[in-house]
């Protein structure tokens, strides 16, 4: 993994990811979301994380995208109506905006989370412990993060298994396809649950948390630049949230 | 006419690992029953995945029914060969046992009645009736193994590749699976059976191949 122990500190990255994702979740205005996307892309570029990585993740989640955009568009029938069927609004200006916002939102979140790839697992656990997250919890959170690639891998394996049963996923109707994809979440989540249970048992068997405190090998200090970014990000984020709740932004 | 499965001078190595298979030549007819043996790590599973094109050979080529395996879609390969994974859990995706067995049938132009009949037949054959509504992941190891076989046999494939299907079965179930495979064989369906059980291989297969040092003996 990356041997990056210096700038940016893990805590700086946490602050960035936390603020960007919370803004992405609360804001609905496509224009502001686009701005947020620009900020996260700039952060990725500054961190020298190739944007192609983001492209690959986007491609991986394209079905999720489509379903979300569709659901958003269908459940919002405001504004000019473009398409209607027996009194149901299928496509409207409001629906399109909502779908666009949903797409931007996921992209921003995926981009922000990519920032965490700068640090390895151990550095992140240390970072969480430094911001006073109990270390059991820190391990749990990071186990979850670490399992995401495994989950994606598992998801792909299940796809192969389904197709090997003679089912051509490209050729089946969309409704069936959605059903198949929802099926696929099953082995993926079941597999993950079984594994995390096993790991928890294995960790307890090795006397994990036998002592109330533990010793850390590294306990790095924050540099001035880290402090600056953290303060800017937190203040900026809080400011944007404040004007959002004042009703200036949708 | 080329054989159903054809491996020509197939080599395989992992990107940062050593050579697993060297110059494998193998041709299997549709109705042949072949056993594949070899020590742990000798490359049996790797060889089976090469046949299905799930792994690409680093040299040589693999033909299925006369055409390069990679020219078929995964679904088409699945219709030519039924594959039972070494770890059966890997291949489950449905919310219950009956659906797991019936799933592939829905896409093969079978009527709903016919599908139900097949599913019932498989549930009975593999003694899984009382689990028809169970979540596949909650089955015991041996039950999972039986479900995997039931799901693969349900669409009546022409040829089956089984990676250690007897693993985790009790004595009685081993006998029963043996009887099932004998029946399959009598119906003219061929298989490649990966197993560590010499006696079983001799009973169920007309020919036994052994992998050693990356080569077929
Ligand atoms: N994904 C992988 N990456 C690198 N090496 C691998 C990978 N999978 C398997 N191997 C190696 O390839 C070799 C052959 O593995 P394979 O699974 O084919 O053995 P096998 O004969 O099926 O063994 P077993 O009897 O234990 O099932 C082993 O040495 C194994 O360590
Ligand atoms: Mg194996």
Short mmCIF file of C-alpha atoms and ligand atoms in Angstrom, two decimals:
data_model
loop_
_atom_site.label_atom_id
_atom_site.label_comp_id
_atom_site.label_asym_id
_atom_site.label_seq_id
_atom_site.Cartn_x
_atom_site.Cartn_y
_atom_site.Cartn_z
CA UNK A 1 0.00 0.00 0.00
CA UNK A 2 0.98 3.64 -0.10
CA UNK A 3 3.75 4.58 2.27
CA UNK A 4 2.39 8.06 2.75
CA UNK A 5 2.81 9.07 6.37
CA UNK A 6 3.23 12.79 5.80
CA UNK A 7 0.89 15.35 4.31
CA UNK A 8 -2.06 15.03 4.03
CA UNK A 9 -2.75 13.52 7.40
CA UNK A 10 -5.49 10.92 7.68
CA UNK A 11 -7.52 13.33 9.78
CA UNK A 12 -7.38 15.93 7.02
CA UNK A 13 -8.74 13.38 4.60
CA UNK A 14 -11.47 12.37 7.03
CA UNK A 15 -12.51 16.00 7.40
CA UNK A 16 -12.61 16.46 3.63
CA UNK A 17 -14.54 13.28 2.97
CA UNK A 18 -16.93 13.92 5.84
CA UNK A 19 -17.71 17.48 4.78
CA UNK A 20 -17.98 16.73 1.06
CA UNK A 21 -20.24 13.71 1.54
CA UNK A 22 -22.51 15.47 4.04
CA UNK A 23 -22.88 18.42 1.69
CA UNK A 24 -23.55 16.06 -1.21
CA UNK A 25 -26.29 14.35 0.76
CA UNK A 26 -28.03 17.51 1.96
CA UNK A 27 -27.79 19.74 -1.11
CA UNK A 28 -30.25 19.24 -3.98
CA UNK A 29 -29.31 22.12 -6.27
CA UNK A 30 -27.55 20.68 -9.36
CA UNK A 31 -25.47 23.84 -9.72
CA UNK A 32 -24.06 23.59 -6.21
CA UNK A 33 -23.55 19.86 -6.63
CA UNK A 34 -21.54 20.58 -9.77
CA UNK A 35 -19.40 22.97 -7.75
CA UNK A 36 -18.92 20.28 -5.12
CA UNK A 37 -17.93 17.84 -7.86
CA UNK A 38 -15.35 20.33 -9.10
CA UNK A 39 -13.90 20.59 -5.59
CA UNK A 40 -13.65 16.82 -5.18
CA UNK A 41 -12.10 16.38 -8.62
CA UNK A 42 -9.59 19.11 -7.77
CA UNK A 43 -8.77 17.29 -4.53
CA UNK A 44 -8.26 14.03 -6.45
CA UNK A 45 -5.97 15.77 -8.93
CA UNK A 46 -4.02 17.46 -6.14
CA UNK A 47 -3.60 14.08 -4.46
CA UNK A 48 -2.40 12.63 -7.81
CA UNK A 49 -5.16 10.01 -7.80
CA UNK A 50 -5.89 9.16 -11.44
CA UNK A 51 -9.38 10.18 -12.52
CA UNK A 52 -9.60 6.96 -14.51
CA UNK A 53 -10.09 5.23 -11.15
CA UNK A 54 -13.22 7.26 -10.68
CA UNK A 55 -14.32 6.40 -14.21
CA UNK A 56 -13.93 2.73 -13.46
CA UNK A 57 -16.04 2.98 -10.30
CA UNK A 58 -18.71 4.92 -12.14
CA UNK A 59 -18.88 2.24 -14.77
CA UNK A 60 -19.12 -0.44 -12.11
CA UNK A 61 -22.14 1.21 -10.53
CA UNK A 62 -23.92 2.19 -13.74
CA UNK A 63 -26.98 0.07 -12.98
CA UNK A 64 -27.40 1.62 -9.60
CA UNK A 65 -27.18 4.98 -11.34
CA UNK A 66 -29.83 4.15 -13.85
CA UNK A 67 -32.24 2.81 -11.26
CA UNK A 68 -31.71 5.80 -8.95
CA UNK A 69 -32.11 8.32 -11.74
CA UNK A 70 -35.24 6.55 -12.94
CA UNK A 71 -36.75 6.42 -9.46
CA UNK A 72 -35.94 10.10 -8.86
CA UNK A 73 -37.38 11.13 -12.17
CA UNK A 74 -40.59 9.12 -11.67
CA UNK A 75 -41.22 10.29 -8.13
CA UNK A 76 -40.92 13.95 -9.03
CA UNK A 77 -43.56 15.29 -11.37
CA UNK A 78 -43.12 19.03 -10.96
CA UNK A 79 -42.41 21.64 -13.66
CA UNK A 80 -43.05 21.20 -17.34
CA UNK A 81 -44.31 17.76 -18.26
CA UNK A 82 -42.59 16.07 -21.20
CA UNK A 83 -44.11 12.64 -21.07
CA UNK A 84 -47.39 11.46 -19.61
CA UNK A 85 -49.25 8.18 -19.59
CA UNK A 86 -52.85 7.82 -18.39
CA UNK A 87 -52.48 10.78 -16.10
CA UNK A 88 -49.13 9.64 -14.64
CA UNK A 89 -46.27 12.05 -15.19
CA UNK A 90 -43.41 9.98 -16.52
CA UNK A 91 -40.92 12.67 -17.39
CA UNK A 92 -40.94 16.26 -16.22
CA UNK A 93 -38.51 19.13 -15.82
CA UNK A 94 -38.51 18.62 -12.04
CA UNK A 95 -37.93 14.91 -12.50
CA UNK A 96 -34.99 15.51 -14.81
CA UNK A 97 -33.41 17.91 -12.34
CA UNK A 98 -33.91 15.42 -9.51
CA UNK A 99 -32.32 12.65 -11.57
CA UNK A 100 -29.41 14.91 -12.46
CA UNK A 101 -28.94 15.80 -8.79
CA UNK A 102 -28.97 12.11 -7.84
CA UNK A 103 -26.30 11.31 -10.42
CA UNK A 104 -24.11 14.22 -9.36
CA UNK A 105 -24.53 13.23 -5.73
CA UNK A 106 -23.26 9.68 -6.23
CA UNK A 107 -20.37 10.88 -8.37
CA UNK A 108 -19.31 13.37 -5.70
CA UNK A 109 -19.49 10.73 -2.98
CA UNK A 110 -17.53 8.17 -5.02
CA UNK A 111 -14.88 10.79 -5.81
CA UNK A 112 -14.58 11.87 -2.15
CA UNK A 113 -14.25 8.32 -0.90
CA UNK A 114 -11.46 7.71 -3.42
CA UNK A 115 -9.36 10.19 -1.43
CA UNK A 116 -9.11 7.58 1.31
CA UNK A 117 -7.11 5.29 -0.98
CA UNK A 118 -4.14 7.55 -0.22
CA UNK A 119 -3.80 5.87 3.15
CA UNK A 120 -3.60 2.25 4.11
CA UNK A 121 -5.77 0.38 6.53
CA UNK A 122 -3.53 0.73 9.59
CA UNK A 123 -3.07 4.48 9.06
CA UNK A 124 -6.82 4.92 8.94
CA UNK A 125 -7.43 2.97 12.13
CA UNK A 126 -4.79 5.14 13.83
CA UNK A 127 -6.43 8.24 12.42
CA UNK A 128 -9.84 7.26 13.73
CA UNK A 129 -8.38 6.47 17.15
CA UNK A 130 -6.74 9.91 17.16
CA UNK A 131 -10.07 11.62 16.74
CA UNK A 132 -11.20 9.63 19.79
CA UNK A 133 -13.25 7.01 18.04
CA UNK A 134 -13.04 3.92 20.32
CA UNK A 135 -10.64 1.58 18.58
CA UNK A 136 -13.07 -1.34 18.49
CA UNK A 137 -15.36 0.89 16.51
CA UNK A 138 -12.48 2.12 14.37
CA UNK A 139 -11.69 -1.47 13.45
CA UNK A 140 -15.31 -2.21 12.65
CA UNK A 141 -15.60 0.81 10.36
CA UNK A 142 -12.40 -0.02 8.58
CA UNK A 143 -13.24 -3.66 8.20
CA UNK A 144 -16.35 -2.46 6.42
CA UNK A 145 -14.32 -0.14 4.19
CA UNK A 146 -11.82 -2.86 3.46
CA UNK A 147 -14.59 -5.25 2.50
CA UNK A 148 -16.00 -3.03 -0.22
CA UNK A 149 -13.55 -4.21 -2.89
CA UNK A 150 -14.11 -7.79 -1.74
CA UNK A 151 -17.84 -7.24 -2.06
CA UNK A 152 -17.47 -5.89 -5.55
CA UNK A 153 -15.35 -8.90 -6.43
CA UNK A 154 -17.98 -11.20 -5.00
CA UNK A 155 -20.68 -9.41 -6.94
CA UNK A 156 -18.76 -10.06 -10.14
CA UNK A 157 -18.25 -13.72 -9.26
CA UNK A 158 -21.98 -14.08 -8.78
CA UNK A 159 -22.55 -12.46 -12.15
CA UNK A 160 -20.29 -15.07 -13.73
CA UNK A 161 -22.08 -17.84 -11.86
CA UNK A 162 -25.46 -16.65 -13.12
CA UNK A 163 -24.33 -16.38 -16.71
CA UNK A 164 -22.72 -19.79 -16.52
CA UNK A 165 -26.18 -21.16 -15.79
CA UNK A 166 -26.97 -20.22 -19.36
CA UNK A 167 -28.65 -16.91 -18.62
CA UNK A 168 -27.66 -14.13 -20.99
CA UNK A 169 -28.00 -11.03 -18.85
CA UNK A 170 -27.71 -8.77 -21.87
CA UNK A 171 -30.62 -10.44 -23.60
CA UNK A 172 -33.22 -10.57 -20.83
CA UNK A 173 -35.88 -7.90 -20.34
CA UNK A 174 -35.13 -4.97 -18.03
CA UNK A 175 -37.63 -6.04 -15.39
CA UNK A 176 -35.99 -9.45 -15.11
CA UNK A 177 -32.60 -7.82 -15.13
CA UNK A 178 -33.46 -5.71 -12.12
CA UNK A 179 -34.65 -8.84 -10.34
CA UNK A 180 -31.41 -10.64 -11.13
CA UNK A 181 -29.33 -7.73 -9.86
CA UNK A 182 -31.32 -7.65 -6.65
CA UNK A 183 -30.68 -11.38 -6.33
CA UNK A 184 -26.99 -10.72 -6.69
CA UNK A 185 -26.97 -8.46 -3.68
CA UNK A 186 -27.99 -11.50 -1.68
CA UNK A 187 -24.86 -13.66 -1.91
CA UNK A 188 -22.80 -10.53 -1.64
CA UNK A 189 -24.34 -9.37 1.62
CA UNK A 190 -24.71 -12.89 2.99
CA UNK A 191 -21.05 -13.57 2.25
CA UNK A 192 -20.01 -10.32 3.91
CA UNK A 193 -22.08 -10.98 7.03
CA UNK A 194 -20.71 -14.48 7.40
CA UNK A 195 -17.15 -13.24 7.00
CA UNK A 196 -17.42 -10.35 9.42
CA UNK A 197 -18.92 -12.68 12.02
CA UNK A 198 -15.97 -15.01 11.53
CA UNK A 199 -13.47 -12.20 11.83
CA UNK A 200 -15.12 -10.89 14.99
CA UNK A 201 -14.90 -14.34 16.57
CA UNK A 202 -11.31 -14.79 15.43
CA UNK A 203 -10.36 -11.38 16.86
CA UNK A 204 -11.94 -12.13 20.21
CA UNK A 205 -10.27 -15.51 20.27
CA UNK A 206 -6.96 -13.68 19.94
CA UNK A 207 -7.87 -11.47 22.90
CA UNK A 208 -8.64 -8.36 20.87
CA UNK A 209 -9.67 -5.71 23.42
CA UNK A 210 -8.40 -7.72 26.35
CA UNK A 211 -6.96 -4.41 27.64
CA UNK A 212 -8.95 -1.18 27.79
CA UNK A 213 -6.21 0.80 26.01
CA UNK A 214 -3.71 -0.15 23.41
CA UNK A 215 -0.36 1.13 22.29
CA UNK A 216 0.04 2.57 18.82
CA UNK A 217 3.24 2.30 16.84
CA UNK A 218 2.80 5.67 15.19
CA UNK A 219 0.96 8.67 16.42
CA UNK A 220 1.75 11.35 13.83
CA UNK A 221 1.31 15.07 14.44
CA UNK A 222 -0.73 17.41 12.24
CA UNK A 223 1.27 19.80 10.07
CA UNK A 224 0.35 23.48 9.71
CA UNK A 225 -1.02 22.84 6.21
CA UNK A 226 -3.20 20.01 7.56
CA UNK A 227 -4.59 22.34 10.20
CA UNK A 228 -5.28 25.01 7.62
CA UNK A 229 -7.18 22.62 5.33
CA UNK A 230 -9.17 21.09 8.18
CA UNK A 231 -10.23 24.50 9.50
CA UNK A 232 -11.10 25.79 6.01
CA UNK A 233 -13.07 22.69 5.13
CA UNK A 234 -15.00 22.56 8.39
CA UNK A 235 -15.77 26.30 8.39
CA UNK A 236 -16.62 26.31 4.68
CA UNK A 237 -18.82 23.24 5.03
CA UNK A 238 -20.62 24.63 8.05
CA UNK A 239 -21.11 27.93 6.21
CA UNK A 240 -22.67 26.24 3.21
CA UNK A 241 -24.94 24.15 5.43
CA UNK A 242 -25.99 27.31 7.24
CA UNK A 243 -27.05 29.12 4.07
CA UNK A 244 -28.69 25.91 2.89
CA UNK A 245 -30.88 25.84 6.00
CA UNK A 246 -31.58 29.52 5.61
CA UNK A 247 -33.23 28.42 2.40
CA UNK A 248 -30.85 30.08 -0.05
CA UNK A 249 -29.91 26.79 -1.72
CA UNK A 250 -32.31 24.00 -2.56
CA UNK B 1 -14.51 -33.58 -36.41
CA UNK B 2 -12.86 -32.15 -33.29
CA UNK B 3 -13.84 -33.33 -29.83
CA UNK B 4 -16.35 -31.52 -27.62
CA UNK B 5 -13.60 -30.12 -25.42
CA UNK B 6 -10.16 -29.58 -26.89
CA UNK B 7 -7.05 -28.24 -25.17
CA UNK B 8 -4.06 -27.67 -27.41
CA UNK B 9 -0.66 -27.05 -25.85
CA UNK B 10 -2.21 -25.11 -23.02
CA UNK B 11 0.09 -23.30 -20.61
CA UNK B 12 -0.94 -21.36 -17.59
CA UNK B 13 0.86 -19.25 -15.01
CA UNK B 14 -0.39 -16.69 -12.53
CA UNK B 15 0.86 -13.14 -13.13
CA UNK B 16 3.34 -13.21 -10.24
CA UNK B 17 3.37 -16.92 -9.57
CA UNK B 18 5.02 -19.97 -11.00
CA UNK B 19 3.92 -22.14 -13.89
CA UNK B 20 0.78 -24.07 -12.93
CA UNK B 21 0.12 -25.99 -16.16
CA UNK B 22 2.51 -26.80 -19.00
CA UNK B 23 1.67 -28.03 -22.45
CA UNK B 24 -1.62 -29.66 -21.65
CA UNK B 25 -3.18 -31.54 -24.53
CA UNK B 26 -6.57 -32.99 -23.90
CA UNK B 27 -9.60 -33.89 -25.94
CA UNK B 28 -12.83 -35.06 -24.43
CA UNK B 29 -15.89 -36.34 -26.28
CA UNK B 30 -19.40 -35.40 -25.22
CA UNK B 31 -20.22 -38.79 -23.74
CA UNK B 32 -16.87 -39.51 -22.10
CA UNK B 33 -16.50 -39.79 -18.35
CA UNK B 34 -13.10 -38.59 -17.21
CA UNK B 35 -11.67 -38.34 -13.72
CA UNK B 36 -9.10 -35.68 -12.89
CA UNK B 37 -6.90 -36.31 -9.89
CA UNK B 38 -3.84 -34.63 -8.41
CA UNK B 39 -2.44 -33.25 -5.17
CA UNK B 40 -3.74 -30.03 -3.59
CA UNK B 41 -2.52 -27.10 -5.64
CA UNK B 42 -1.65 -29.25 -8.65
CA UNK B 43 -3.93 -27.13 -10.84
CA UNK B 44 -7.15 -29.13 -11.16
CA UNK B 45 -9.44 -26.21 -10.48
CA UNK B 46 -7.30 -24.00 -12.70
CA UNK B 47 -7.61 -26.49 -15.55
CA UNK B 48 -11.40 -26.60 -15.19
CA UNK B 49 -11.60 -22.81 -15.25
CA UNK B 50 -9.44 -22.73 -18.37
CA UNK B 51 -11.89 -25.07 -20.08
CA UNK B 52 -14.72 -22.64 -19.30
CA UNK B 53 -12.64 -19.67 -20.34
CA UNK B 54 -12.91 -18.18 -16.84
CA UNK B 55 -9.12 -18.00 -16.97
CA UNK B 56 -7.13 -17.30 -20.11
CA UNK B 57 -4.26 -19.63 -20.97
CA UNK B 58 -0.84 -17.96 -21.21
CA UNK B 59 -0.17 -20.21 -24.17
CA UNK B 60 -2.07 -22.62 -26.40
CA UNK B 61 -5.80 -22.64 -26.95
CA UNK B 62 -9.05 -24.09 -25.71
CA UNK B 63 -11.84 -25.14 -28.08
CA UNK B 64 -15.42 -25.93 -27.17
CA UNK B 65 -17.45 -27.80 -29.78
CA UNK B 66 -14.85 -26.83 -32.36
CA UNK B 67 -14.72 -23.11 -31.63
CA UNK B 68 -12.41 -21.07 -29.39
CA UNK B 69 -13.98 -20.85 -25.94
CA UNK B 70 -13.66 -17.05 -25.84
CA UNK B 71 -15.84 -16.76 -28.96
CA UNK B 72 -18.84 -17.85 -26.87
CA UNK B 73 -20.66 -15.67 -24.38
CA UNK B 74 -20.54 -16.89 -20.79
CA UNK B 75 -24.18 -17.91 -21.12
CA UNK B 76 -23.44 -19.96 -24.23
CA UNK B 77 -20.58 -21.74 -22.48
CA UNK B 78 -22.90 -22.45 -19.59
CA UNK B 79 -25.32 -24.09 -21.99
CA UNK B 80 -22.57 -26.29 -23.42
CA UNK B 81 -21.12 -27.23 -20.04
CA UNK B 82 -22.63 -27.42 -16.58
CA UNK B 83 -20.06 -26.34 -14.00
CA UNK B 84 -20.16 -27.17 -10.31
CA UNK B 85 -17.77 -24.91 -8.42
CA UNK B 86 -15.38 -26.35 -5.84
CA UNK B 87 -16.94 -24.00 -3.31
CA UNK B 88 -20.67 -24.41 -4.01
CA UNK B 89 -21.55 -21.28 -2.05
CA UNK B 90 -19.91 -19.34 -4.84
CA UNK B 91 -22.63 -20.19 -7.28
CA UNK B 92 -25.76 -19.48 -5.25
CA UNK B 93 -27.70 -16.30 -5.78
CA UNK B 94 -31.40 -17.06 -5.39
CA UNK B 95 -33.44 -16.32 -2.24
CA UNK B 96 -34.54 -19.94 -1.80
CA UNK B 97 -33.58 -23.46 -2.79
CA UNK B 98 -36.44 -24.05 -5.25
CA UNK B 99 -35.72 -20.78 -7.09
CA UNK B 100 -32.03 -21.63 -7.20
CA UNK B 101 -32.86 -24.85 -9.04
CA UNK B 102 -35.54 -23.36 -11.28
CA UNK B 103 -33.77 -20.12 -12.16
CA UNK B 104 -31.84 -21.24 -15.23
CA UNK B 105 -34.84 -23.14 -16.56
CA UNK B 106 -36.87 -19.98 -17.03
CA UNK B 107 -34.60 -18.87 -19.83
CA UNK B 108 -34.71 -22.11 -21.77
CA UNK B 109 -38.16 -22.02 -23.30
CA UNK B 110 -39.71 -24.39 -20.81
CA UNK B 111 -43.34 -23.99 -19.79
CA UNK B 112 -44.00 -23.03 -16.15
CA UNK B 113 -45.52 -26.47 -15.53
CA UNK B 114 -42.49 -28.19 -16.96
CA UNK B 115 -40.22 -26.04 -14.79
CA UNK B 116 -42.17 -26.92 -11.67
CA UNK B 117 -42.00 -30.56 -12.55
CA UNK B 118 -38.23 -30.42 -13.05
CA UNK B 119 -37.69 -28.54 -9.82
CA UNK B 120 -39.79 -31.06 -7.89
CA UNK B 121 -37.89 -33.89 -9.51
CA UNK B 122 -34.52 -32.39 -8.53
CA UNK B 123 -35.66 -31.61 -4.98
CA UNK B 124 -36.69 -35.25 -4.60
CA UNK B 125 -33.59 -36.66 -6.27
CA UNK B 126 -31.28 -34.70 -3.98
CA UNK B 127 -33.49 -35.02 -0.87
CA UNK B 128 -33.94 -31.29 -0.55
CA UNK B 129 -37.76 -31.18 -0.43
CA UNK B 130 -37.99 -29.93 3.13
CA UNK B 131 -35.60 -27.11 2.30
CA UNK B 132 -37.41 -25.85 -0.79
CA UNK B 133 -38.06 -22.48 0.88
CA UNK B 134 -34.73 -22.24 2.74
CA UNK B 135 -32.12 -19.56 2.06
CA UNK B 136 -29.29 -21.47 0.30
CA UNK B 137 -26.60 -19.92 2.50
CA UNK B 138 -28.13 -21.46 5.60
CA UNK B 139 -27.82 -25.03 4.35
CA UNK B 140 -25.20 -27.40 5.75
CA UNK B 141 -22.08 -28.06 3.70
CA UNK B 142 -23.40 -31.35 2.31
CA UNK B 143 -26.79 -29.83 1.53
CA UNK B 144 -25.10 -26.98 -0.31
CA UNK B 145 -23.14 -29.48 -2.34
CA UNK B 146 -26.36 -31.31 -3.27
CA UNK B 147 -28.13 -28.08 -4.15
CA UNK B 148 -25.25 -27.04 -6.41
CA UNK B 149 -25.53 -30.32 -8.29
CA UNK B 150 -29.31 -30.15 -8.48
CA UNK B 151 -29.15 -26.63 -9.95
CA UNK B 152 -26.61 -27.67 -12.57
CA UNK B 153 -28.34 -30.92 -13.52
CA UNK B 154 -31.83 -29.36 -13.74
CA UNK B 155 -31.41 -27.97 -17.28
CA UNK B 156 -29.98 -31.35 -18.41
CA UNK B 157 -26.59 -30.23 -19.69
CA UNK B 158 -24.77 -32.31 -22.31
CA UNK B 159 -21.57 -32.31 -20.32
CA UNK B 160 -20.77 -31.51 -16.70
CA UNK B 161 -17.59 -30.40 -14.98
CA UNK B 162 -17.67 -31.07 -11.26
CA UNK B 163 -14.96 -29.78 -8.93
CA UNK B 164 -14.93 -32.16 -5.97
CA UNK B 165 -18.68 -32.76 -5.76
CA UNK B 166 -18.29 -35.43 -3.08
CA UNK B 167 -16.64 -33.06 -0.65
CA UNK B 168 -18.53 -32.90 2.63
CA UNK B 169 -21.05 -35.61 1.79
CA UNK B 170 -21.74 -38.34 4.35
CA UNK B 171 -21.36 -42.00 3.43
CA UNK B 172 -25.00 -42.48 2.48
CA UNK B 173 -25.13 -39.33 0.33
CA UNK B 174 -21.90 -40.35 -1.38
CA UNK B 175 -23.54 -43.62 -2.36
CA UNK B 176 -26.60 -41.77 -3.63
CA UNK B 177 -24.63 -39.22 -5.62
CA UNK B 178 -22.70 -42.09 -7.11
CA UNK B 179 -25.97 -43.68 -8.21
CA UNK B 180 -27.12 -40.37 -9.68
CA UNK B 181 -23.91 -39.98 -11.67
CA UNK B 182 -24.18 -43.55 -12.90
CA UNK B 183 -27.65 -42.73 -14.14
CA UNK B 184 -26.46 -39.54 -15.80
CA UNK B 185 -23.74 -41.53 -17.47
CA UNK B 186 -26.20 -44.14 -18.72
CA UNK B 187 -28.21 -41.36 -20.31
CA UNK B 188 -25.17 -40.60 -22.44
CA UNK B 189 -24.12 -37.45 -20.61
CA UNK B 190 -20.39 -37.10 -20.10
CA UNK B 191 -18.52 -35.44 -17.28
CA UNK B 192 -15.16 -34.38 -15.96
CA UNK B 193 -14.99 -35.35 -12.32
CA UNK B 194 -12.37 -33.71 -10.13
CA UNK B 195 -11.89 -35.80 -7.02
CA UNK B 196 -9.33 -37.18 -4.59
CA UNK B 197 -11.12 -40.50 -4.22
CA UNK B 198 -9.39 -43.09 -6.38
CA UNK B 199 -12.00 -45.80 -5.90
CA UNK B 200 -14.84 -43.46 -6.80
CA UNK B 201 -13.02 -42.22 -9.89
CA UNK B 202 -12.43 -45.77 -11.05
CA UNK B 203 -16.08 -46.63 -10.51
CA UNK B 204 -17.57 -43.58 -12.16
CA UNK B 205 -15.17 -42.81 -14.98
CA UNK B 206 -13.82 -44.64 -17.97
CA UNK B 207 -10.47 -42.89 -17.74
CA UNK B 208 -8.45 -41.25 -14.99
CA UNK B 209 -6.05 -38.38 -15.61
CA UNK B 210 -3.57 -37.16 -13.04
CA UNK B 211 -1.97 -33.73 -12.82
CA UNK B 212 1.57 -33.69 -11.54
CA UNK B 213 4.21 -31.01 -11.90
CA UNK B 214 1.92 -29.08 -14.23
CA UNK B 215 1.58 -31.96 -16.67
CA UNK B 216 -1.12 -34.50 -17.36
CA UNK B 217 -0.12 -38.09 -16.77
N1 LIG C 1 -5.93 -16.31 -7.78
C1 LIG C 1 -4.73 -16.93 -7.68
N2 LIG C 1 -3.59 -16.18 -7.76
C2 LIG C 1 -2.38 -16.77 -7.71
N3 LIG C 1 -2.21 -18.10 -7.56
C3 LIG C 1 -3.29 -18.90 -7.48
C4 LIG C 1 -4.62 -18.34 -7.53
N4 LIG C 1 -5.51 -19.36 -7.42
C5 LIG C 1 -4.77 -20.48 -7.30
N5 LIG C 1 -3.44 -20.23 -7.33
C6 LIG C 1 -2.35 -21.21 -7.28
O1 LIG C 1 -2.43 -22.04 -8.41
C7 LIG C 1 -2.09 -23.38 -8.08
C8 LIG C 1 -3.17 -24.34 -8.55
O2 LIG C 1 -4.37 -24.08 -7.85
P1 LIG C 1 -5.70 -24.95 -8.06
O3 LIG C 1 -6.78 -24.29 -7.28
O4 LIG C 1 -5.92 -25.17 -9.51
O5 LIG C 1 -5.31 -26.33 -7.37
P2 LIG C 1 -6.20 -27.64 -7.18
O6 LIG C 1 -5.50 -28.75 -7.86
O7 LIG C 1 -7.60 -27.38 -7.54
O8 LIG C 1 -6.08 -27.85 -5.60
P3 LIG C 1 -7.15 -28.45 -4.55
O9 LIG C 1 -7.01 -29.92 -4.55
O10 LIG C 1 -6.66 -27.87 -3.24
O11 LIG C 1 -8.49 -27.94 -4.92
C9 LIG C 1 -1.88 -23.39 -6.57
O12 LIG C 1 -0.49 -23.42 -6.35
C10 LIG C 1 -2.49 -22.13 -6.09
O13 LIG C 1 -1.78 -21.63 -5.00
MG1 LIG C 2 -9.34 -27.29 -6.60
#
